[in-house]
Amino acid sequence: MKSAFKQATLLTWLLLVELVAVNAKFFVGTNPPDLFQKINFGKDIRHRKETVFNVLSFGAKPDGKKDNTQSFMKTWVAACHSKGAARVVIPGGTFLINQIVFAGPCASTSPIVVQIDATLKGGIDLSNYVSNEWILFEKINGLIITGRGTLDGQGDAVWKYNDCGMNPTCQKLPVNLKFNGITNVFMKGISSINSKGFHMFITNSENVRLKKLHITAPDDSPNTDGIHLSRSNKVKISRSVISTGDDCISLGRGSMNVTINKITCGPGHGISVGSLGKYDNEEDVLGVVIKNCTLIKTDNGLRIKTWPDSPPSAASGILFQDINMIDVKNPILIDQEYSCSKTNCQRPPSRVKISDVHFINVKGSTISSVAVHLKCSKRFPCQNIELFNINLKYSGPPKKSLPFVSTCTNAKVGYRGVQFPPPCK
């Protein structure tokens, strides 16, 4: 490995160490002020003096038939206007609700707790959705969502209307849960099933912590990404199980300082950075740490994808470490010709600059003959790509004459440790 590459690797490691330190102090010293800095979630939230706002007191009925949208809205408005600590309680049962917005800012300086112990079912009449989300939390500083509840989008009733595979201007189906303009969010223990579109969409938000989530949809359900991020800073996702018909987690434009830890993913399309370069003036992706994850029979493993003929932007400072793969297709993939023909892309090259990407301790099995595929831009080749201890075994159908290989195009790659398949020639 050349000395210039070693120097670049050292600088990148210093950056990554700093990023890990930032994420380790996830809720400390943020700006705007971090409401969670002095809160012990296990004790203070359970025993603090708070006013409880139960949806049953506002007319909600857990029969699975009545539309409870207005009752839920009234409950939220009362809690949001409360000057003291407030808790919204959705008790056990099944509540049907249509599109709903829980909006701030709220009066209290203490985080609002939303306790969901019920199954919430999303209405299936798409005419009741004026935008592409079912449940929206917006413009709130301090929010805790907890409980044993389930968000059931009932997507199996409407997936047949999804034509995004053939229509690039399609109307996307509603997201189960969207955070927009939220600061200081903690969400734990909630399940999301059968979303119409994405399960979760987090945008324009800061200091978001998601833990012990269960996200599920059939492997053939269209565009049911588990968690999608954009334009958000300091996001931590951990100890969750995600099984969907699309990306388990996807990091879009403007995702910064993101930590993903101990995720079990599959089925689905793996964990993706991108797709990037679809829109003008996209914000860069910077500082992503993905560690201790297991991917099971996913269509892709660890992927970075950008559109060809894109406006300029960048993705850098990305670490994939300690990843276990079981029968994964395309385990390590950088694709800067996303959506192009597999054999020949006739469009101008991507202008998304990819650099300082590290794949460390990636092991397991793959059904692909090409286990490492780095297909970078002709105009802006990938810079400082590191593969360190890659140990993947072929587990697909018996190969007649195809070797087990890596392929690299327009990529400056450095290798250390075990390399199986062998490095690119």
Short mmCIF file of C-alpha atoms in Angstrom, two decimals, residues 54-61 66-79 88 95-102 128 134:
data_model
loop_
_atom_site.label_atom_id
_atom_site.label_comp_id
_atom_site.label_asym_id
_atom_site.label_seq_id
_atom_site.Cartn_x
_atom_site.Cartn_y
_atom_site.Cartn_z
CA ASN A 54 -55.47 9.26 28.07
CA VAL A 55 -57.05 9.03 24.61
CA LEU A 56 -60.05 7.21 26.17
CA SER A 57 -60.86 10.39 28.09
CA PHE A 58 -61.16 12.23 24.77
CA GLY A 59 -63.61 9.80 23.20
CA ALA A 60 -61.36 7.20 21.59
CA LYS A 61 -62.72 3.64 21.34
CA LYS A 66 -64.31 3.73 14.87
CA ASP A 67 -62.16 6.46 13.31
CA ASN A 68 -60.30 7.85 16.33
CA THR A 69 -58.31 10.51 14.49
CA GLN A 70 -60.08 13.48 16.09
CA SER A 71 -59.91 11.96 19.58
CA PHE A 72 -56.17 11.44 19.23
CA MET A 73 -55.74 15.00 17.97
CA LYS A 74 -57.66 16.45 20.92
CA THR A 75 -55.50 14.42 23.31
CA TRP A 76 -52.30 15.69 21.74
CA VAL A 77 -53.39 19.34 21.70
CA ALA A 78 -54.24 19.18 25.42
CA ALA A 79 -50.90 17.56 26.27
CA VAL A 88 -50.11 10.86 26.25
CA PHE A 95 -57.51 1.89 17.47
CA LEU A 96 -58.24 2.86 13.87
CA ILE A 97 -56.86 6.24 12.85
CA ASN A 98 -56.36 7.99 9.52
CA GLN A 99 -53.73 10.59 8.71
CA ILE A 100 -52.75 12.57 11.80
CA VAL A 101 -50.27 15.33 12.70
CA PHE A 102 -48.84 15.77 16.20
CA ASN A 128 -57.94 10.37 3.35
CA TRP A 134 -49.77 8.39 8.14
#
